Amino acid sequence: RLGIGYNRAASLVERVSAPVTAAGHELYVTPSVGVSIFPNDGQDVHTLLRHADMAMYQAKASGRRCYRVFSSAMERAAAEKLELEAAMRRSLEREEFMVHYQPQVCLNSGRVVGVEALLRWNQPQMGFVLPGRFIPLAEDTGLIVPIGEWVLQAAAAQQQRWRARGLPQVRIAANVSARQFWQGAVVGTVRQLLARGLLSRGSLEIEVTESAVMRDVAQTARLLEALRELGVVITVDDFGTGYSSLAYLRQLPLQKLKIDQSFVHEIGVAPGADRLVRQIIDLAHAMGMTVVSEGIESAEQLRLLQAWGCDEGQGHYFARALRAE
Ligand code: C2E
Ligand code: MG
Ligand code: MG
């Protein structure tokens, strides 16, 4: 009986997906189907529907035009997500997030020229939660906007403390996620920090990913231009892992390109990797951009990157992300 049910779901998806012609136009519908089965997945209509709904969202998340069958693992995952989200909200209120700083080194002089601000979350009950786990969820739920704001403010405050202690000024690079960028509040925040004297011009760098800026050229250019006018350096993070159009990148006011660590790790290991990294460096220079390599772990990687003219570097070879002190 279950087999027949799944076949029906599959054929339903197929039939609904077929194009329909209406008034000379071809119209497409993309169905996502969630299945729950009585009595295992629920004893009453309400529960069955709720579980089918959960399965449907899973179908959507899997790229749509498919069906998914409810499982108790789905419910557990959903509950975990809710818990994590609630914990993030609490931690934001109680200031339980922290920022660690990873040095960025000029490969010519060997000097530390900047630091990347990396978010750290030590949740009282769950312990240390990795950004790879909570950042995507923060993006999904929109919490990344207030969290990202907080990071910018924390970074500015830290810079002030360093300045007050008479330490040389280093630029702080903060990661700005797509959602935070598009929401547009970053410009306002930076303007405010500058106006209140909490940030000095040229001391902030913003890292955006290719996919974040590859959406709407006019709007992206406007936002980036506004940031640049405020003296913010703009870097494309994780270069090479997303989709970018070179024609498009050239039109944007981007000053730096950060080669993704997956390429750096393959230097001297994977065939062709060296040539690829070299060419990314040349390409960035041809577009008038500074090049940073992230994830440098060995002296050999460093030596080659220096030989290829890479401008700056960051990675465990120099230092991990550290507490401000
Ligand atoms: P990312 O911006 O590409 O940051 C680089 C990541 O590589 C960091 O991981 C860093 O600790 C790690 N890393 C640095 N050097 C090395 C190395 O030599 N070897 C290896 N294996 N790894 C190295 P982390 O801190 O876990 O952050 C992961 C990602 O989370 C970041 O990737 C960034 O996309 C995101 N993230 C972190 N903080 C923030 C934030 O404040 N806001 C937003 N929107 N995203 C953040
Ligand atoms: Mg980054
Ligand atoms: Mg990166």
Tab-separated table of C-alpha atoms and ligand atoms in Angstrom:
chain	number	residue	atom	x	y	z
A	1	ARG	CA	0.000	0.000	0.000
A	2	LEU	CA	2.846	2.359	0.842
A	3	GLY	CA	4.496	1.634	-2.519
A	4	ILE	CA	1.338	2.701	-4.328
A	5	GLY	CA	1.201	5.871	-2.228
A	6	TYR	CA	4.747	6.870	-3.184
A	7	ASN	CA	4.075	6.138	-6.841
A	8	ARG	CA	1.071	8.398	-6.680
A	9	ALA	CA	3.140	11.176	-5.161
A	10	ALA	CA	5.756	10.777	-7.892
A	11	SER	CA	3.204	10.776	-10.696
A	12	LEU	CA	1.409	13.744	-9.126
A	13	VAL	CA	4.667	15.702	-9.162
A	14	GLU	CA	5.247	14.706	-12.754
A	15	ARG	CA	1.776	15.596	-13.973
A	16	VAL	CA	1.570	18.919	-12.195
A	17	SER	CA	5.019	19.832	-13.533
A	18	ALA	CA	3.915	19.441	-17.165
A	19	PRO	CA	3.716	22.816	-18.919
A	20	VAL	CA	0.255	24.254	-19.486
A	21	THR	CA	-0.536	26.469	-22.439
A	22	ALA	CA	-2.744	29.428	-21.664
A	23	ALA	CA	-3.401	32.387	-23.963
A	24	GLY	CA	-0.327	31.526	-26.008
A	25	HIS	CA	1.989	31.312	-23.001
A	26	GLU	CA	3.655	28.240	-21.608
A	27	LEU	CA	3.091	28.170	-17.862
A	28	TYR	CA	4.990	25.991	-15.422
A	29	VAL	CA	4.028	24.919	-11.951
A	30	THR	CA	6.651	23.522	-9.611
A	31	PRO	CA	5.026	21.242	-7.075
A	32	SER	CA	6.504	20.106	-3.785
A	33	VAL	CA	4.710	17.256	-2.080
A	34	GLY	CA	4.886	16.145	1.532
A	35	VAL	CA	3.537	12.786	2.575
A	36	SER	CA	2.495	11.542	5.992
A	37	ILE	CA	0.841	8.206	6.601
A	38	PHE	CA	-1.875	7.206	9.039
A	39	PRO	CA	-1.546	5.892	11.684
A	40	ASN	CA	2.259	5.887	12.085
A	41	ASP	CA	2.766	9.584	11.400
A	42	GLY	CA	-0.273	10.810	13.306
A	43	GLN	CA	-3.515	9.625	14.846
A	44	ASP	CA	-5.537	12.669	13.900
A	45	VAL	CA	-5.959	14.964	10.917
A	46	HIS	CA	-4.224	17.864	12.578
A	47	THR	CA	-1.033	15.920	13.327
A	48	LEU	CA	-1.023	14.242	9.912
A	49	LEU	CA	-1.298	17.601	8.179
A	50	ARG	CA	1.387	19.169	10.308
A	51	HIS	CA	3.766	16.315	9.524
A	52	ALA	CA	2.916	16.353	5.831
A	53	ASP	CA	3.640	20.076	5.913
A	54	MET	CA	7.049	19.433	7.461
A	55	ALA	CA	7.810	16.890	4.749
A	56	MET	CA	6.673	19.394	2.107
A	57	TYR	CA	9.127	21.997	3.389
A	58	GLN	CA	11.818	19.364	3.149
A	59	ALA	CA	10.792	18.794	-0.489
A	60	LYS	CA	11.089	22.532	-1.123
A	61	ALA	CA	14.486	22.641	0.549
A	62	SER	CA	15.615	19.739	-1.626
A	63	GLY	CA	15.087	21.843	-4.704
A	64	ARG	CA	11.307	21.464	-5.232
A	65	ARG	CA	9.569	19.389	-7.890
A	66	CYS	CA	9.818	16.304	-5.736
A	67	TYR	CA	8.089	14.641	-2.806
A	68	ARG	CA	9.332	13.766	0.650
A	69	VAL	CA	7.902	11.383	3.196
A	70	PHE	CA	7.696	12.455	6.827
A	71	SER	CA	10.103	10.847	9.277
A	72	SER	CA	10.595	11.338	12.989
A	73	ALA	CA	14.134	12.556	12.193
A	74	MET	CA	12.522	15.516	10.420
A	75	GLU	CA	10.644	16.430	13.543
A	76	ARG	CA	13.766	16.132	15.677
A	77	ALA	CA	15.737	18.309	13.267
A	78	ALA	CA	12.961	20.915	13.278
A	79	ALA	CA	12.842	20.906	17.079
A	80	GLU	CA	16.625	21.267	17.269
A	81	LYS	CA	16.508	24.187	14.880
A	82	LEU	CA	13.865	25.906	16.992
A	83	GLU	CA	15.930	25.344	20.106
A	84	LEU	CA	19.071	26.684	18.490
A	85	GLU	CA	17.196	29.729	17.234
A	86	ALA	CA	15.781	30.460	20.687
A	87	ALA	CA	19.250	30.042	22.186
A	88	MET	CA	20.694	32.487	19.646
A	89	ARG	CA	18.087	35.083	20.554
A	90	ARG	CA	18.841	34.677	24.246
A	91	SER	CA	22.581	34.865	23.682
A	92	LEU	CA	22.223	38.000	21.609
A	93	GLU	CA	20.300	39.671	24.428
A	94	ARG	CA	22.736	38.516	27.070
A	95	GLU	CA	25.791	39.344	24.974
A	96	GLU	CA	27.065	35.796	25.048
A	97	PHE	CA	28.543	36.005	21.589
A	98	MET	CA	32.211	36.835	21.231
A	99	VAL	CA	34.457	37.976	18.467
A	100	HIS	CA	37.866	36.437	17.899
A	101	TYR	CA	40.439	37.993	15.630
A	102	GLN	CA	42.663	36.303	13.084
A	103	PRO	CA	45.721	38.279	11.926
A	104	GLN	CA	46.171	39.145	8.268
A	105	VAL	CA	49.773	39.536	7.227
A	106	CYS	CA	51.372	41.557	4.442
A	107	LEU	CA	53.383	38.965	2.526
A	108	ASN	CA	55.975	41.548	1.536
A	109	SER	CA	56.848	43.015	4.898
A	110	GLY	CA	55.636	40.249	7.183
A	111	ARG	CA	53.686	42.815	9.191
A	112	VAL	CA	50.203	42.315	10.554
A	113	VAL	CA	48.065	44.725	8.552
A	114	GLY	CA	44.645	43.646	9.653
A	115	VAL	CA	42.545	41.110	11.490
A	116	GLU	CA	39.423	39.240	10.484
A	117	ALA	CA	36.615	39.339	13.012
A	118	LEU	CA	35.211	35.837	13.462
A	119	LEU	CA	32.134	35.196	15.517
A	120	ARG	CA	32.360	32.744	18.407
A	121	TRP	CA	29.480	31.342	20.390
A	122	ASN	CA	29.985	29.621	23.681
A	123	GLN	CA	26.457	28.613	24.562
A	124	PRO	CA	26.055	27.959	28.318
A	125	GLN	CA	24.296	24.589	27.862
A	126	MET	CA	25.502	23.387	24.474
A	127	GLY	CA	29.071	24.560	24.813
A	128	PHE	CA	31.037	25.786	21.867
A	129	VAL	CA	28.917	26.009	18.704
A	130	LEU	CA	30.769	26.393	15.408
A	131	PRO	CA	29.865	29.243	13.040
A	132	GLY	CA	29.349	26.679	10.289
A	133	ARG	CA	26.419	25.377	12.293
A	134	PHE	CA	24.708	28.506	13.552
A	135	ILE	CA	25.433	31.092	10.836
A	136	PRO	CA	23.326	29.337	8.161
A	137	LEU	CA	20.439	29.111	10.624
A	138	ALA	CA	20.905	32.746	11.609
A	139	GLU	CA	20.644	33.571	7.908
A	140	ASP	CA	17.493	31.498	7.482
A	141	THR	CA	15.765	33.128	10.401
A	142	GLY	CA	16.980	36.660	9.728
A	143	LEU	CA	18.789	36.740	13.082
A	144	ILE	CA	22.000	37.337	11.157
A	145	VAL	CA	20.938	40.966	10.774
A	146	PRO	CA	21.061	41.904	14.498
A	147	ILE	CA	23.979	39.506	15.078
A	148	GLY	CA	25.936	41.046	12.215
A	149	GLU	CA	25.181	44.514	13.583
A	150	TRP	CA	26.496	43.442	16.928
A	151	VAL	CA	29.728	42.141	15.334
A	152	LEU	CA	30.315	45.497	13.614
A	153	GLN	CA	29.806	47.375	16.878
A	154	ALA	CA	31.973	44.952	18.823
A	155	ALA	CA	34.751	45.252	16.244
A	156	ALA	CA	34.627	49.049	16.368
A	157	ALA	CA	34.703	49.003	20.177
A	158	GLN	CA	37.679	46.642	20.128
A	159	GLN	CA	39.562	48.867	17.742
A	160	GLN	CA	39.016	51.765	20.110
A	161	ARG	CA	40.374	49.791	23.028
A	162	TRP	CA	43.483	48.912	21.041
A	163	ARG	CA	43.884	52.537	20.041
A	164	ALA	CA	43.443	53.685	23.647
A	165	ARG	CA	46.314	51.400	24.636
A	166	GLY	CA	48.507	53.070	22.052
A	167	LEU	CA	48.730	50.048	19.777
A	168	PRO	CA	49.226	50.583	16.052
A	169	GLN	CA	45.983	50.642	14.154
A	170	VAL	CA	45.033	47.508	12.269
A	171	ARG	CA	42.100	47.241	9.933
A	172	ILE	CA	39.293	44.967	11.041
A	173	ALA	CA	37.574	42.841	8.414
A	174	ALA	CA	34.020	41.813	9.267
A	175	ASN	CA	31.996	39.209	7.398
A	176	VAL	CA	28.679	40.464	6.131
A	177	SER	CA	26.218	37.818	5.026
A	178	ALA	CA	24.012	38.160	1.952
A	179	ARG	CA	20.896	38.793	3.952
A	180	GLN	CA	22.515	41.428	6.115
A	181	PHE	CA	23.976	43.099	3.058
A	182	TRP	CA	20.684	43.181	1.175
A	183	GLN	CA	18.747	44.359	4.131
A	184	GLY	CA	20.838	47.495	3.713
A	185	ALA	CA	21.410	48.447	7.349
A	186	VAL	CA	25.192	48.055	7.094
A	187	VAL	CA	25.612	51.459	5.471
A	188	GLY	CA	23.622	53.128	8.243
A	189	THR	CA	25.538	51.330	10.971
A	190	VAL	CA	28.923	52.317	9.549
A	191	ARG	CA	27.786	55.909	9.095
A	192	GLN	CA	26.667	56.024	12.717
A	193	LEU	CA	29.872	54.483	14.048
A	194	LEU	CA	31.870	57.071	12.100
A	195	ALA	CA	29.677	59.954	13.248
A	196	ARG	CA	29.982	58.892	16.882
A	197	GLY	CA	33.732	58.694	16.519
A	198	LEU	CA	33.719	54.970	17.285
A	199	LEU	CA	35.310	54.096	13.988
A	200	SER	CA	37.988	55.861	12.028
A	201	ARG	CA	37.865	56.107	8.260
A	202	GLY	CA	39.674	53.358	6.427
A	203	SER	CA	39.835	51.080	9.433
A	204	LEU	CA	36.948	48.826	8.473
A	205	GLU	CA	36.856	46.160	5.825
A	206	ILE	CA	33.789	44.223	4.832
A	207	GLU	CA	33.903	40.708	3.418
A	208	VAL	CA	31.067	39.691	1.155
A	209	THR	CA	30.740	36.455	-0.786
A	210	GLU	CA	30.377	36.220	-4.538
A	211	SER	CA	26.835	34.953	-4.279
A	212	ALA	CA	25.898	37.866	-2.013
A	213	VAL	CA	26.923	40.482	-4.564
A	214	MET	CA	25.955	38.615	-7.711
A	215	ARG	CA	22.291	39.411	-7.481
A	216	ASP	CA	21.351	42.776	-8.811
A	217	VAL	CA	24.164	44.782	-10.327
A	218	ALA	CA	22.634	48.229	-9.954
A	219	GLN	CA	21.564	47.757	-6.367
A	220	THR	CA	24.825	46.053	-5.370
A	221	ALA	CA	26.851	48.832	-6.963
A	222	ARG	CA	24.820	51.445	-5.073
A	223	LEU	CA	25.299	49.750	-1.703
A	224	LEU	CA	29.006	49.110	-2.259
A	225	GLU	CA	29.571	52.632	-3.537
A	226	ALA	CA	27.940	54.064	-0.422
A	227	LEU	CA	30.231	51.932	1.741
A	228	ARG	CA	33.300	52.923	-0.199
A	229	GLU	CA	32.440	56.570	0.211
A	230	LEU	CA	32.519	55.938	3.949
A	231	GLY	CA	36.064	54.624	3.578
A	232	VAL	CA	35.190	50.951	3.881
A	233	VAL	CA	37.406	48.464	2.041
A	234	ILE	CA	35.348	45.814	0.265
A	235	THR	CA	36.582	42.265	-0.182
A	236	VAL	CA	35.134	39.321	-2.069
A	237	ASP	CA	35.391	36.376	0.326
A	238	ASP	CA	35.729	32.704	-0.640
A	239	PHE	CA	36.524	33.615	-4.212
A	240	GLY	CA	36.178	30.694	-6.593
A	241	THR	CA	33.517	28.791	-4.671
A	242	GLY	CA	30.445	30.662	-5.876
A	243	TYR	CA	29.280	31.925	-9.205
A	244	SER	CA	30.581	35.193	-10.441
A	245	SER	CA	30.651	36.914	-13.726
A	246	LEU	CA	33.937	38.676	-14.372
A	247	ALA	CA	32.201	41.333	-16.442
A	248	TYR	CA	30.073	42.002	-13.419
A	249	LEU	CA	32.842	41.910	-10.821
A	250	ARG	CA	34.742	44.508	-12.825
A	251	GLN	CA	31.872	46.951	-12.553
A	252	LEU	CA	31.737	46.803	-8.779
A	253	PRO	CA	33.876	48.898	-6.431
A	254	LEU	CA	35.709	45.915	-4.956
A	255	GLN	CA	39.230	46.421	-3.669
A	256	LYS	CA	40.227	42.967	-2.544
A	257	LEU	CA	39.791	39.393	-3.525
A	258	LYS	CA	40.222	36.593	-1.045
A	259	ILE	CA	41.188	33.230	-2.518
A	260	ASP	CA	39.186	30.499	-0.848
A	261	GLN	CA	41.134	28.209	1.434
A	262	SER	CA	40.105	25.109	-0.526
A	263	PHE	CA	42.424	26.293	-3.329
A	264	VAL	CA	45.205	27.259	-0.948
A	265	HIS	CA	45.101	23.820	0.678
A	266	GLU	CA	45.641	22.195	-2.722
A	267	ILE	CA	48.806	24.126	-3.495
A	268	GLY	CA	51.576	21.638	-4.234
A	269	VAL	CA	49.117	18.758	-3.776
A	270	ALA	CA	46.486	18.634	-6.485
A	271	PRO	CA	47.614	18.725	-10.092
A	272	GLY	CA	46.842	22.056	-11.678
A	273	ALA	CA	46.106	23.774	-8.371
A	274	ASP	CA	49.285	25.863	-8.465
A	275	ARG	CA	48.548	27.205	-11.909
A	276	LEU	CA	44.972	27.967	-10.913
A	277	VAL	CA	45.984	29.960	-7.835
A	278	ARG	CA	48.605	31.851	-9.821
A	279	GLN	CA	46.057	32.766	-12.400
A	280	ILE	CA	43.539	33.935	-9.838
A	281	ILE	CA	46.263	36.216	-8.438
A	282	ASP	CA	47.029	37.582	-11.908
A	283	LEU	CA	43.354	37.988	-12.679
A	284	ALA	CA	42.729	39.972	-9.501
A	285	HIS	CA	45.729	42.185	-10.194
A	286	ALA	CA	44.512	42.732	-13.746
A	287	MET	CA	41.249	44.010	-12.271
A	288	GLY	CA	43.190	46.306	-9.967
A	289	MET	CA	42.437	44.328	-6.835
A	290	THR	CA	44.621	43.311	-3.903
A	291	VAL	CA	44.818	39.558	-3.299
A	292	VAL	CA	44.576	37.801	0.040
A	293	SER	CA	44.975	34.059	0.513
A	294	GLU	CA	43.133	32.451	3.378
A	295	GLY	CA	43.931	29.152	5.062
A	296	ILE	CA	47.725	29.260	4.712
A	297	GLU	CA	48.964	26.363	6.827
A	298	SER	CA	52.521	25.678	5.701
A	299	ALA	CA	55.788	27.451	4.959
A	300	GLU	CA	55.712	25.940	1.483
A	301	GLN	CA	52.290	27.393	0.695
A	302	LEU	CA	53.511	30.749	1.948
A	303	ARG	CA	56.705	30.578	-0.105
A	304	LEU	CA	54.823	29.837	-3.320
A	305	LEU	CA	52.156	32.465	-2.709
A	306	GLN	CA	54.868	35.041	-2.109
A	307	ALA	CA	56.625	34.004	-5.314
A	308	TRP	CA	53.372	34.388	-7.226
A	309	GLY	CA	52.866	37.918	-5.961
A	310	CYS	CA	50.015	37.358	-3.537
A	311	ASP	CA	49.719	40.503	-1.397
A	312	GLU	CA	48.341	39.327	1.921
A	313	GLY	CA	47.811	36.088	3.766
A	314	GLN	CA	45.941	34.602	6.653
A	315	GLY	CA	45.909	31.151	8.161
A	316	HIS	CA	46.996	28.822	10.915
A	317	TYR	CA	50.609	29.119	9.750
A	318	PHE	CA	50.560	32.651	11.171
A	319	ALA	CA	47.897	32.341	13.852
A	320	ARG	CA	44.433	31.048	14.533
A	321	ALA	CA	41.550	33.325	15.423
A	322	LEU	CA	42.497	34.686	18.868
A	323	ARG	CA	40.877	36.486	21.744
A	324	ALA	CA	41.336	40.235	21.539
A	325	GLU	CA	43.813	40.270	24.437
B	1	C2E	P1	35.329	32.740	6.350
B	1	C2E	O1	34.934	34.169	6.402
B	1	C2E	O2	35.826	32.201	5.040
B	1	C2E	O3	36.441	32.583	7.486
B	1	C2E	C1	37.550	31.767	7.391
B	1	C2E	C2	37.391	30.505	8.185
B	1	C2E	O4	38.549	29.703	8.019
B	1	C2E	C3	37.291	30.738	9.697
B	1	C2E	O5	36.481	29.689	10.217
B	1	C2E	C4	38.731	30.551	10.147
B	1	C2E	O6	38.867	30.238	11.502
B	1	C2E	C5	39.155	29.415	9.253
B	1	C2E	N1	40.602	29.367	9.043
B	1	C2E	C6	41.478	30.391	9.088
B	1	C2E	N2	42.718	29.982	8.823
B	1	C2E	C7	42.646	28.653	8.599
B	1	C2E	C8	43.624	27.657	8.256
B	1	C2E	O7	44.816	27.900	8.100
B	1	C2E	N3	43.173	26.394	8.084
B	1	C2E	C9	41.869	26.071	8.243
B	1	C2E	N4	41.514	24.782	8.062
B	1	C2E	N5	40.920	26.971	8.554
B	1	C2E	C10	41.310	28.262	8.729
B	1	C2E	P2	35.307	29.998	11.232
B	1	C2E	O8	35.749	31.000	12.236
B	1	C2E	O9	34.799	28.678	11.699
B	1	C2E	O10	34.215	30.692	10.347
B	1	C2E	C11	33.528	29.990	9.339
B	1	C2E	C12	32.660	30.910	8.528
B	1	C2E	O11	31.611	31.463	9.326
B	1	C2E	C13	33.401	32.137	7.977
B	1	C2E	O12	34.125	31.791	6.848
B	1	C2E	C14	32.244	33.068	7.706
B	1	C2E	O13	31.645	32.759	6.474
B	1	C2E	C15	31.270	32.727	8.808
B	1	C2E	N6	31.367	33.764	9.856
B	1	C2E	C16	32.197	33.847	10.918
B	1	C2E	N7	31.956	34.978	11.629
B	1	C2E	C17	30.952	35.644	10.990
B	1	C2E	C18	30.248	36.866	11.219
B	1	C2E	O14	30.530	37.636	12.134
B	1	C2E	N8	29.255	37.185	10.336
B	1	C2E	C19	28.940	36.395	9.274
B	1	C2E	N9	27.973	36.769	8.452
B	1	C2E	N10	29.595	35.247	9.021
B	1	C2E	C20	30.580	34.866	9.866
B	2	MG	MG	35.676	35.875	5.819
B	3	MG	MG	36.602	32.583	3.453
